[in-house]
Coordinates of C-alpha atoms in Angstrom, one line a residue:
Chain A
X1 CA 183.9 -197.5 93.6
X2 CA 183.5 -193.9 92.5
X3 CA 179.8 -194.5 93.0
X4 CA 180.5 -195.4 96.6
X5 CA 182.6 -192.2 97.0
X6 CA 179.8 -190.2 95.7
X7 CA 177.3 -191.6 98.1
X8 CA 179.6 -191.1 101.0
X9 CA 180.4 -187.6 100.2
X10 CA 176.6 -186.8 99.6
X11 CA 175.7 -188.6 102.9
X12 CA 178.4 -186.9 105.1
X13 CA 177.4 -183.6 103.9
X14 CA 173.9 -184.1 104.4
X15 CA 174.4 -184.6 108.2
X16 CA 175.3 -181.0 108.5
X17 CA 172.4 -179.8 106.3
X18 CA 169.9 -180.2 109.2
X19 CA 170.5 -178.8 112.7
X20 CA 170.1 -182.3 114.1
X21 CA 173.7 -183.0 113.5
X22 CA 175.0 -180.2 115.4
X23 CA 172.5 -180.9 118.2
X24 CA 173.8 -184.5 118.5
X25 CA 177.6 -183.4 118.4
X26 CA 176.6 -180.8 121.2
X27 CA 174.9 -183.5 123.3
X28 CA 177.7 -185.9 122.8
X29 CA 180.1 -183.4 123.9
X30 CA 178.3 -182.2 127.0
X31 CA 177.7 -185.8 128.1
X32 CA 181.2 -187.2 127.7
X33 CA 182.4 -183.6 129.0
X34 CA 180.4 -184.2 132.1
X35 CA 181.6 -187.7 132.8
X36 CA 185.3 -186.3 132.1
X37 CA 184.6 -183.7 134.7
X38 CA 183.4 -186.1 137.2
X39 CA 186.3 -188.4 136.8
X40 CA 188.8 -185.6 136.9
X41 CA 187.2 -184.4 140.0
X42 CA 187.5 -187.8 141.7
X43 CA 190.9 -188.1 140.6
X44 CA 191.9 -184.7 141.9
X45 CA 190.3 -185.4 145.4
X46 CA 191.8 -188.9 145.5
X47 CA 195.3 -187.2 144.7
X48 CA 194.6 -184.4 147.4
X49 CA 193.8 -187.2 149.9
X50 CA 196.9 -189.2 149.0
X51 CA 199.1 -186.1 149.6
X52 CA 197.5 -185.4 152.8
X53 CA 198.0 -188.7 154.2
X54 CA 201.6 -188.9 152.9
X55 CA 202.3 -185.5 154.9
X56 CA 200.7 -187.0 158.0
X57 CA 202.7 -190.1 158.2
X58 CA 205.5 -188.4 156.5
X59 CA 206.0 -190.8 153.6
X60 CA 206.5 -190.4 150.1
X61 CA 203.4 -189.4 148.4
X62 CA 201.6 -192.4 146.6
X63 CA 201.6 -192.0 143.0
X64 CA 197.9 -192.6 141.6
X65 CA 197.7 -193.8 138.0
X66 CA 195.6 -191.7 136.1
X67 CA 195.3 -194.1 133.3
X68 CA 193.7 -196.6 135.5
X69 CA 191.3 -194.3 137.6
X70 CA 190.5 -192.0 134.7
X71 CA 191.2 -192.8 131.3
X72 CA 189.9 -196.4 131.6
X73 CA 186.5 -195.9 132.8
X74 CA 186.0 -192.7 130.8
X75 CA 186.6 -194.6 127.7
X76 CA 184.0 -197.3 128.8
X77 CA 181.5 -194.1 129.1
X78 CA 182.1 -192.8 125.9
X79 CA 181.4 -196.3 124.6
X80 CA 178.1 -196.3 126.3
X81 CA 177.2 -192.7 125.3
X82 CA 178.0 -194.0 121.7
X83 CA 175.4 -196.7 122.3
X84 CA 172.5 -194.2 122.9
X85 CA 173.9 -191.7 120.3
X86 CA 174.6 -193.8 117.2
X87 CA 171.2 -195.0 116.4
X88 CA 170.2 -191.4 115.8
X89 CA 173.1 -191.3 113.1
X90 CA 172.1 -194.3 111.5
X91 CA 168.3 -194.0 111.5
X92 CA 168.4 -191.8 108.3
X93 CA 171.0 -193.5 106.4
X94 CA 168.7 -195.6 104.3
X95 CA 165.1 -194.9 105.7
X96 CA 165.2 -191.4 104.3
X97 CA 166.1 -192.5 100.9
X98 CA 163.0 -194.8 101.1
X99 CA 160.9 -191.9 102.3
X100 CA 161.9 -189.3 99.8
X101 CA 161.6 -191.9 96.8
X102 CA 165.4 -191.4 96.1
X103 CA 165.9 -195.3 96.1
X104 CA 164.5 -195.0 92.7
X105 CA 167.5 -193.1 91.5
X106 CA 170.0 -195.2 93.2
X107 CA 168.5 -198.3 92.2
X108 CA 168.5 -197.3 88.5
X109 CA 171.9 -195.7 88.7
X110 CA 174.9 -197.6 87.7
X111 CA 175.8 -198.4 91.2
X112 CA 175.7 -201.7 92.8
X113 CA 174.0 -202.3 96.2
X114 CA 177.3 -202.9 97.6
X115 CA 178.5 -199.5 96.7
X116 CA 175.3 -197.9 98.2
X117 CA 176.0 -199.7 101.6
X118 CA 179.8 -199.1 101.7
X119 CA 179.0 -195.4 101.0
X120 CA 176.4 -195.2 103.8
X121 CA 178.4 -197.1 106.3
X122 CA 181.7 -195.1 105.8
X123 CA 179.7 -191.8 106.0
X124 CA 178.2 -192.9 109.6
X125 CA 181.6 -193.8 110.5
X126 CA 183.1 -190.6 109.6
X127 CA 180.4 -188.6 111.5
X128 CA 181.2 -190.8 114.5
X129 CA 184.9 -190.0 114.3
X130 CA 183.7 -186.3 114.3
X131 CA 181.8 -186.9 117.6
X132 CA 184.8 -188.5 119.1
X133 CA 187.0 -185.1 118.5
X134 CA 186.0 -183.2 121.6
X135 CA 186.7 -186.3 123.9
X136 CA 190.3 -186.2 122.3
X137 CA 190.6 -182.5 123.6
X138 CA 189.6 -183.4 126.8
X139 CA 192.1 -186.1 127.2
X140 CA 194.8 -183.9 125.7
X141 CA 194.3 -181.7 129.0
X142 CA 195.4 -184.6 130.7
X143 CA 198.6 -184.7 129.0
X144 CA 198.8 -181.3 129.4
X145 CA 198.8 -181.2 133.2
X146 CA 199.9 -184.7 134.0
X147 CA 201.9 -187.6 132.7
X148 CA 199.6 -190.4 131.5
X149 CA 200.6 -193.2 129.2
X150 CA 199.8 -192.5 125.7
X151 CA 199.3 -196.2 124.4
X152 CA 196.2 -197.0 126.4
X153 CA 194.7 -193.7 125.1
X154 CA 195.5 -194.8 121.3
X155 CA 194.2 -198.4 121.8
X156 CA 191.2 -196.9 123.5
X157 CA 190.1 -194.8 120.5
X158 CA 190.9 -197.7 118.3
X159 CA 188.5 -199.9 120.4
X160 CA 185.8 -196.9 120.2
X161 CA 186.0 -196.8 116.6
X162 CA 185.4 -200.7 116.3
X163 CA 182.7 -200.7 118.6
X164 CA 181.1 -197.6 117.0
X165 CA 181.6 -199.5 113.5
X166 CA 179.5 -202.4 114.8
X167 CA 176.9 -200.1 116.0
X168 CA 176.6 -198.6 112.8
X169 CA 176.6 -201.6 110.9
X170 CA 173.6 -203.0 113.1
X171 CA 172.0 -199.4 112.7
X172 CA 172.2 -199.6 109.2
X173 CA 170.9 -202.8 108.6
X174 CA 167.7 -201.8 110.8
X175 CA 167.4 -198.5 108.7
X176 CA 167.3 -200.6 105.5
X177 CA 164.1 -202.3 106.7
X178 CA 161.9 -199.2 107.1
X179 CA 161.1 -196.0 105.9
X180 CA 160.2 -194.5 109.3
X181 CA 163.0 -193.0 111.1
X182 CA 161.7 -193.4 114.7
X183 CA 161.3 -197.2 114.1
X184 CA 165.0 -197.2 112.5
X185 CA 166.3 -195.4 115.7
X186 CA 164.4 -197.4 118.3
X187 CA 165.2 -200.9 116.4
X188 CA 168.7 -199.8 116.1
X189 CA 168.7 -198.7 119.7
X190 CA 167.2 -201.9 121.0
X191 CA 169.3 -204.3 118.8
X192 CA 172.6 -202.5 120.2
X193 CA 171.4 -202.5 123.6
X194 CA 170.3 -206.1 123.5
X195 CA 174.0 -207.1 122.4
X196 CA 175.4 -204.9 125.0
X197 CA 173.6 -206.5 127.9
X198 CA 173.3 -210.0 126.6
X199 CA 176.5 -211.0 128.5
X200 CA 174.6 -210.6 131.6
X201 CA 172.8 -213.5 131.1
X202 CA 175.9 -215.6 130.9
X203 CA 176.4 -216.2 134.5
X204 CA 172.9 -218.2 134.9
X205 CA 173.0 -219.6 131.4
X206 CA 174.8 -222.7 131.8
X207 CA 178.4 -223.4 130.6
X208 CA 178.1 -223.6 126.8
X209 CA 175.5 -221.0 126.4
X210 CA 177.1 -218.8 128.8
X211 CA 180.3 -219.0 126.8
X212 CA 178.4 -218.1 123.9
X213 CA 176.6 -215.3 125.3
X214 CA 179.7 -213.9 126.6
X215 CA 181.5 -214.0 123.4
X216 CA 178.5 -212.2 121.6
X217 CA 178.2 -209.3 124.1
X218 CA 179.5 -206.3 122.5
X219 CA 181.1 -204.5 125.6
X220 CA 183.1 -207.6 126.6
X221 CA 185.5 -207.2 123.8
X222 CA 186.1 -203.6 124.4
X223 CA 187.6 -203.7 128.1
X224 CA 191.2 -204.9 126.7
X225 CA 191.2 -201.6 124.6
X226 CA 190.8 -199.2 127.4
X227 CA 193.7 -201.0 129.0
X228 CA 196.1 -200.6 126.2
X229 CA 196.1 -204.0 125.0
X230 CA 195.2 -205.1 121.2
X231 CA 193.9 -208.7 121.2
X232 CA 193.5 -209.7 117.7
X233 CA 190.7 -211.9 119.0
X234 CA 188.7 -208.7 119.7
X235 CA 189.7 -206.7 116.6
X236 CA 188.4 -210.1 114.7
X237 CA 185.0 -209.9 116.7
X238 CA 184.4 -206.3 115.8
X239 CA 185.4 -206.7 112.1
X240 CA 183.2 -209.9 111.7
X241 CA 180.3 -208.0 113.6
X242 CA 180.6 -205.1 111.0
X243 CA 180.8 -207.4 107.9
X244 CA 177.8 -209.3 109.3
X245 CA 175.8 -206.0 109.8
X246 CA 176.8 -204.9 106.3
X247 CA 175.9 -208.4 104.7
X248 CA 172.5 -208.2 106.2
X249 CA 172.0 -204.8 104.9
X250 CA 173.0 -205.6 101.6
X251 CA 170.7 -208.7 101.2
X252 CA 167.8 -206.6 102.6
X253 CA 168.1 -204.0 100.0
X254 CA 168.4 -206.6 97.5
X255 CA 165.6 -208.7 98.8
X256 CA 163.5 -205.4 98.9
X257 CA 164.3 -204.6 95.4
X258 CA 163.1 -208.1 94.1
X259 CA 159.9 -208.1 96.3
X260 CA 159.2 -204.1 95.5
Chain B
X1 CA 166.3 -200.3 70.6
X2 CA 164.1 -201.5 73.2
X3 CA 162.3 -204.9 72.9
X4 CA 159.7 -206.1 75.3
X5 CA 158.6 -209.5 75.2
X6 CA 155.8 -211.0 77.3
X7 CA 156.4 -209.0 80.4
X8 CA 154.3 -210.0 83.4
X9 CA 154.7 -208.7 87.0
X10 CA 152.6 -209.8 89.9
X11 CA 152.1 -207.7 93.0
X12 CA 150.9 -210.4 95.2
X13 CA 148.0 -212.2 93.7
X14 CA 147.1 -209.3 91.4
X15 CA 149.1 -209.0 88.2
X16 CA 150.1 -205.3 87.5
X17 CA 151.0 -206.0 84.0
X18 CA 150.5 -209.0 82.0
X19 CA 152.0 -210.2 78.6
X20 CA 153.3 -206.7 77.7
X21 CA 155.1 -206.9 74.5
X22 CA 156.3 -203.9 72.3
X23 CA 159.2 -202.4 70.4
X24 CA 160.8 -199.1 70.4
X25 CA 163.0 -198.1 67.4
X26 CA 166.2 -196.1 67.7
X27 CA 165.7 -192.3 67.9
X28 CA 161.8 -192.6 68.3
X29 CA 159.6 -191.2 71.0
X30 CA 157.2 -193.7 72.1
X31 CA 154.1 -192.9 74.2
X32 CA 152.8 -195.2 76.9
X33 CA 149.4 -194.1 77.1
X34 CA 146.9 -195.5 79.7
X35 CA 144.6 -194.6 82.6
X36 CA 145.9 -194.5 86.3
X37 CA 147.0 -197.7 87.5
X38 CA 147.1 -199.4 83.8
X39 CA 150.7 -200.7 84.7
X40 CA 152.9 -197.8 83.0
X41 CA 154.9 -197.2 86.1
X42 CA 155.5 -201.0 86.5
X43 CA 156.6 -201.4 82.8
X44 CA 159.0 -198.4 83.0
X45 CA 160.6 -199.7 86.2
X46 CA 161.4 -203.0 84.7
X47 CA 162.8 -201.6 81.9
X48 CA 165.1 -199.3 84.2
X49 CA 165.9 -202.2 86.2
X50 CA 164.6 -200.8 89.3
X51 CA 162.6 -204.3 89.8
X52 CA 162.6 -207.5 87.7
X53 CA 159.6 -208.8 86.1
X54 CA 158.0 -212.1 87.2
X55 CA 158.2 -213.4 83.9
X56 CA 159.0 -212.3 80.2
X57 CA 162.1 -210.7 79.1
X58 CA 163.2 -207.4 77.6
X59 CA 166.4 -205.9 76.0
X60 CA 167.2 -202.2 76.3
X61 CA 169.8 -200.9 74.0
X62 CA 170.8 -204.7 73.2
X63 CA 171.5 -205.6 76.7
X64 CA 169.3 -208.1 78.6
X65 CA 167.5 -206.7 81.8
X66 CA 168.5 -209.8 83.8
X67 CA 172.1 -210.3 83.1
X68 CA 173.4 -206.8 82.2
X69 CA 171.4 -204.5 84.2
X70 CA 174.5 -202.2 85.0
X71 CA 175.0 -201.6 81.1
X72 CA 171.3 -200.7 80.9
X73 CA 171.6 -198.4 83.8
X74 CA 174.5 -196.6 82.1
X75 CA 172.8 -195.9 79.1
X76 CA 169.6 -195.2 80.4
X77 CA 168.0 -191.9 82.0
X78 CA 165.1 -192.2 84.0
X79 CA 162.5 -189.7 85.6
X80 CA 160.3 -191.5 88.1
X81 CA 156.8 -190.2 88.6
X82 CA 157.9 -188.6 91.8
X83 CA 161.4 -187.0 90.9
X84 CA 164.0 -188.3 93.1
X85 CA 165.2 -185.2 94.6
X86 CA 167.3 -184.6 97.9
X87 CA 165.5 -181.6 99.3
X88 CA 168.0 -180.4 101.5
X89 CA 170.4 -180.0 98.6
X90 CA 171.0 -177.2 96.3
X91 CA 170.2 -178.0 92.6
X92 CA 173.9 -177.5 91.8
X93 CA 175.0 -180.2 94.2
X94 CA 172.1 -182.5 93.5
X95 CA 173.1 -182.6 89.9
X96 CA 177.0 -182.9 90.5
X97 CA 176.0 -185.8 92.7
X98 CA 173.8 -187.5 90.3
X99 CA 176.5 -187.1 87.4
X100 CA 179.0 -188.9 89.5
X101 CA 176.8 -191.5 90.5
X102 CA 176.3 -192.0 86.5
X103 CA 180.2 -192.1 86.2
X104 CA 181.0 -188.8 84.8
X105 CA 184.6 -188.0 85.3
X106 CA 185.3 -185.1 87.7
X107 CA 187.0 -183.3 84.5
X108 CA 183.7 -183.2 82.7
X109 CA 181.2 -182.8 85.6
X110 CA 180.6 -179.2 85.6
X111 CA 180.3 -179.0 81.8
X112 CA 177.8 -182.0 82.0
X113 CA 175.6 -180.2 84.5
X114 CA 176.0 -177.1 82.7
X115 CA 174.5 -178.8 79.5
X116 CA 171.4 -180.1 81.3
X117 CA 170.9 -177.0 83.3
X118 CA 170.8 -175.2 80.0
X119 CA 168.5 -177.6 78.2
X120 CA 166.0 -177.5 80.9
X121 CA 166.2 -173.8 81.6
X122 CA 166.7 -174.1 85.3
X123 CA 169.9 -171.7 85.2
X124 CA 168.1 -169.2 87.5
X125 CA 167.7 -171.7 90.5
X126 CA 170.9 -173.5 90.3
X127 CA 172.0 -172.2 93.6
X128 CA 168.5 -172.7 95.4
X129 CA 167.8 -175.6 97.8
X130 CA 165.6 -178.0 96.0
X131 CA 162.9 -178.2 98.9
X132 CA 162.1 -174.7 98.3
X133 CA 161.5 -174.9 94.7
X134 CA 158.2 -174.8 93.0
X135 CA 156.7 -178.1 91.8
X136 CA 157.2 -177.1 88.0
X137 CA 161.0 -176.4 88.8
X138 CA 161.3 -179.7 90.8
X139 CA 160.0 -181.6 87.8
X140 CA 162.5 -179.7 85.6
X141 CA 165.3 -180.6 87.9
X142 CA 164.1 -184.4 87.9
X143 CA 164.2 -184.1 84.1
X144 CA 167.5 -182.4 84.1
X145 CA 168.8 -185.4 86.1
X146 CA 167.6 -187.9 83.9
X147 CA 169.5 -186.2 80.6
X148 CA 173.0 -186.3 82.7
X149 CA 175.7 -188.4 81.0
X150 CA 173.9 -188.0 77.6
X151 CA 171.9 -191.3 77.9
X152 CA 171.1 -193.0 74.8
X153 CA 167.7 -194.0 76.2
X154 CA 165.3 -191.7 78.2
X155 CA 162.3 -193.0 80.1
X156 CA 160.1 -190.4 81.4
X157 CA 157.3 -191.2 83.8
X158 CA 154.4 -188.6 83.4
X159 CA 157.1 -185.8 83.0
X160 CA 154.4 -182.9 82.7
X161 CA 152.6 -183.5 85.7
X162 CA 152.2 -180.5 87.9
X163 CA 153.2 -178.1 85.2
X164 CA 151.5 -175.0 84.3
X165 CA 150.5 -174.7 80.6
X166 CA 153.5 -172.5 79.4
X167 CA 156.2 -175.1 81.2
X168 CA 154.1 -178.3 79.6
X169 CA 154.8 -176.7 76.1
X170 CA 158.4 -176.0 76.9
X171 CA 159.0 -179.5 78.4
X172 CA 157.2 -181.1 75.3
X173 CA 159.5 -179.0 72.9
X174 CA 162.3 -180.4 75.0
X175 CA 161.1 -183.8 74.6
X176 CA 160.7 -183.6 71.0
X177 CA 164.3 -182.3 70.6
X178 CA 165.4 -185.4 72.1
X179 CA 164.2 -187.6 69.3
X180 CA 166.7 -188.7 66.8
X181 CA 169.8 -188.6 69.1
X182 CA 168.0 -190.2 72.1
X183 CA 165.1 -192.9 72.3
X184 CA 162.5 -191.6 74.4
X185 CA 159.8 -193.5 76.2
X186 CA 157.1 -191.3 77.6
X187 CA 154.3 -192.3 79.6
X188 CA 151.2 -190.1 80.0
X189 CA 147.4 -190.4 80.8
X190 CA 146.9 -187.2 78.8
X191 CA 146.0 -187.8 75.4
X192 CA 146.9 -184.5 73.4
X193 CA 150.3 -184.8 75.1
X194 CA 150.9 -188.2 73.4
X195 CA 149.6 -187.1 70.3
X196 CA 151.8 -184.0 70.0
X197 CA 154.9 -185.3 71.1
X198 CA 155.2 -188.9 70.2
X199 CA 155.5 -190.8 66.9
X200 CA 154.1 -194.1 68.0
X201 CA 151.8 -194.9 70.9
X202 CA 151.2 -198.1 73.0
X203 CA 148.0 -198.0 74.9
X204 CA 148.0 -200.1 78.2
X205 CA 144.7 -200.7 80.0
X206 CA 144.4 -203.0 83.1
X207 CA 148.0 -204.4 82.6
X208 CA 147.4 -205.5 79.0
X209 CA 148.7 -203.9 75.7
X210 CA 145.4 -203.1 73.7
X211 CA 146.9 -201.1 70.8
X212 CA 150.4 -200.4 69.5
X213 CA 150.6 -198.2 66.2
X214 CA 151.6 -194.9 64.7
X215 CA 149.5 -192.2 66.3
X216 CA 147.8 -191.3 63.0
X217 CA 147.5 -194.7 61.7
X218 CA 145.6 -195.9 65.0
X219 CA 143.0 -193.1 64.6
X220 CA 142.4 -194.2 61.0
X221 CA 142.1 -197.8 61.8
X222 CA 139.8 -197.1 64.8
X223 CA 137.6 -194.9 62.7
X224 CA 136.5 -197.7 60.3
X225 CA 134.8 -195.2 58.0
X226 CA 133.6 -191.8 57.5
X227 CA 131.2 -190.0 59.1
X228 CA 129.7 -186.5 58.2
X229 CA 127.8 -184.4 60.1
X230 CA 125.2 -181.7 58.6
X231 CA 123.1 -179.1 59.7
X232 CA 120.3 -178.7 57.0
X233 CA 117.3 -175.9 57.0
X234 CA 114.0 -177.1 55.5
X235 CA 111.3 -179.4 56.1
X236 CA 111.8 -182.9 57.4
X237 CA 110.5 -184.7 54.4
X238 CA 112.7 -182.8 52.1
X239 CA 115.7 -183.2 54.1
X240 CA 114.9 -187.0 54.1
X241 CA 114.4 -187.2 50.7
X242 CA 117.7 -185.2 49.6
X243 CA 119.8 -187.1 52.0
X244 CA 118.5 -190.5 50.8
X245 CA 119.0 -189.6 47.2
X246 CA 122.8 -190.0 47.9
X247 CA 124.1 -193.6 47.1
X248 CA 126.7 -195.2 49.3
X249 CA 125.5 -194.2 52.8
X250 CA 125.3 -197.0 55.3
X251 CA 123.5 -195.2 58.1
X252 CA 121.7 -192.1 58.3
X253 CA 120.3 -190.3 61.4
X254 CA 118.2 -187.3 61.5
X255 CA 117.3 -185.3 64.7
X256 CA 115.3 -182.2 65.3
X257 CA 117.6 -179.3 66.0
X258 CA 115.9 -175.9 66.4
X259 CA 112.9 -174.9 64.3
X260 CA 113.1 -176.4 60.7
X261 CA 116.6 -177.0 61.2
X262 CA 117.9 -180.9 61.2
X263 CA 121.0 -182.4 62.6
X264 CA 121.8 -185.0 60.2
X265 CA 124.8 -187.9 60.6
X266 CA 125.6 -189.7 57.7
X267 CA 127.9 -192.8 58.2
X268 CA 129.6 -194.3 54.8
X269 CA 132.5 -196.1 53.5
X270 CA 134.0 -193.4 51.6
X271 CA 133.8 -189.7 52.0
X272 CA 130.5 -188.4 50.7
X273 CA 130.7 -184.5 51.5
X274 CA 130.7 -183.6 47.8
X275 CA 127.5 -185.7 46.9
X276 CA 125.8 -184.6 50.0
X277 CA 126.4 -180.9 49.5
X278 CA 125.2 -181.3 45.7
X279 CA 122.0 -183.1 46.9
X280 CA 121.0 -180.8 49.6
X281 CA 121.5 -177.3 47.2
X282 CA 119.7 -179.3 44.6
X283 CA 116.8 -179.5 46.6
X284 CA 117.0 -176.1 47.5
X285 CA 117.6 -176.6 51.2
X286 CA 119.6 -174.5 53.3
X287 CA 123.2 -176.1 54.0
X288 CA 124.1 -174.5 57.3
X289 CA 127.0 -176.9 58.0
X290 CA 128.7 -179.8 56.7
X291 CA 132.1 -181.4 58.2
X292 CA 133.5 -184.8 58.3
X293 CA 134.1 -185.7 61.8
X294 CA 137.9 -186.5 63.0
X295 CA 138.3 -189.4 65.3
X296 CA 140.8 -188.2 68.0
X297 CA 143.2 -190.3 70.1
X298 CA 140.7 -189.7 72.8
X299 CA 137.9 -191.7 71.0
X300 CA 140.3 -194.3 70.2
X301 CA 141.4 -194.4 73.6
X302 CA 138.0 -194.7 75.1
X303 CA 136.8 -197.2 72.4
X304 CA 139.6 -199.2 73.5
X305 CA 139.4 -199.2 77.3
X306 CA 135.6 -199.4 77.3
X307 CA 135.7 -202.5 75.1
X308 CA 137.9 -204.1 77.7
X309 CA 135.6 -203.3 80.5
X310 CA 132.7 -204.8 78.4

């Protein structure tokens, strides 16, 4: 697996060789920061209202739940911004090798296609973890000034990593199929978005098909994590999703190799 | 060291190579010669396990290309036609990465990189970004990459393309020095290159092997006889008489050069230069020039590839 490690390191470092990576980090931090500001503002206003009402009626002030009102929707928002951002990370993962002709190096070096795929996937995931760092900073402010529950925050991040892993595996698969980064990005985004909204059709799709669509839908499995619940069936869903994406990627590069 | 048997590879309907068979001995430099699109790259890609043949088989270093491709990759260094470089990396980082891909241990990494940097003399650009290097340096970095981990077999696809004459000489010397310790396959469409660096040559045209021999034997075999070229001063009758007095000629051509000077081409089984010289001086004609024509690999090559077209 030392080959996979070498590919991971090169791939991860290569994100930072170009200004695009810094731009993505900045945009991600700005967008999540904006939503965090909106939710915090809303929460503070609601608390002020509650305090005023309590004074008016001479009651104990109502305690508002910061986890419920702020942290939960914020996680949902980060997941959605990830949907838009991750295709820009995965688009280059494999397409770039094809375009530069470096696949010839990878295919003739003593590394297996599996090592190539694993190195690429973990590099994407590691960069995603970096993207999430500013949001941890935002949430730590809540702990500084308030007293939210810690568990839902921890499980929320677990959920984000899992959903991100699924997006990255899907994007990587698209990237193995083309040497054009724009097509890889658009394809990755379209596939992720489709999997996100597919549950919306469930209500009108009849009982069996509806249940299937609901199960496939990538966001339906996320809600519980944001509420502090780790349900093994949801974990399994994301793990299976990721493995499927990696398996497809593997088969694509193996078949492209045989077709060449 | 390398055995290639009846390799055939189709791209769609069209065969890129068909029935290619040749051998490479240990420590030898073999030239793969052919015009563009003859199938050189396809052959090399099959031998480096980049892609499989449609049919046929090959053994590289005793390993089968289908069953033991990982073993082949471990002992083979490959420089593709377009050097596989990451333009955003520095030369040093790049070579370190390739060394790790090839399984060089962390302990030996810097020594291994130092060795190939020295061999290809790219020491002065080690810290530069590959994307900023000239074509010649890029080619050398690609060559350096193929020599990492001291491979038994080195496969080079047109290694001197895009280099200036001085660099070409350097790279040729480097490749010659690889012989003995390494087994080298080198492809080129440039004849002098093969003549100067390779011991044996396989000529490929239109996907087929048209000749496989030692470089000098091939020229001799293709020559099929001697050919003397003379420039003689005198009257036409005298010249004709003198040349025809020599026995053993199979064909004589006399053409008018400038005034009273005749270009004569004599073809024969054996070397007739002495007899011709004697006959011409005996007839008291002026012998201005007498040489035996050397067939070069170029003639051989053209002859072989033209024959294919007809």
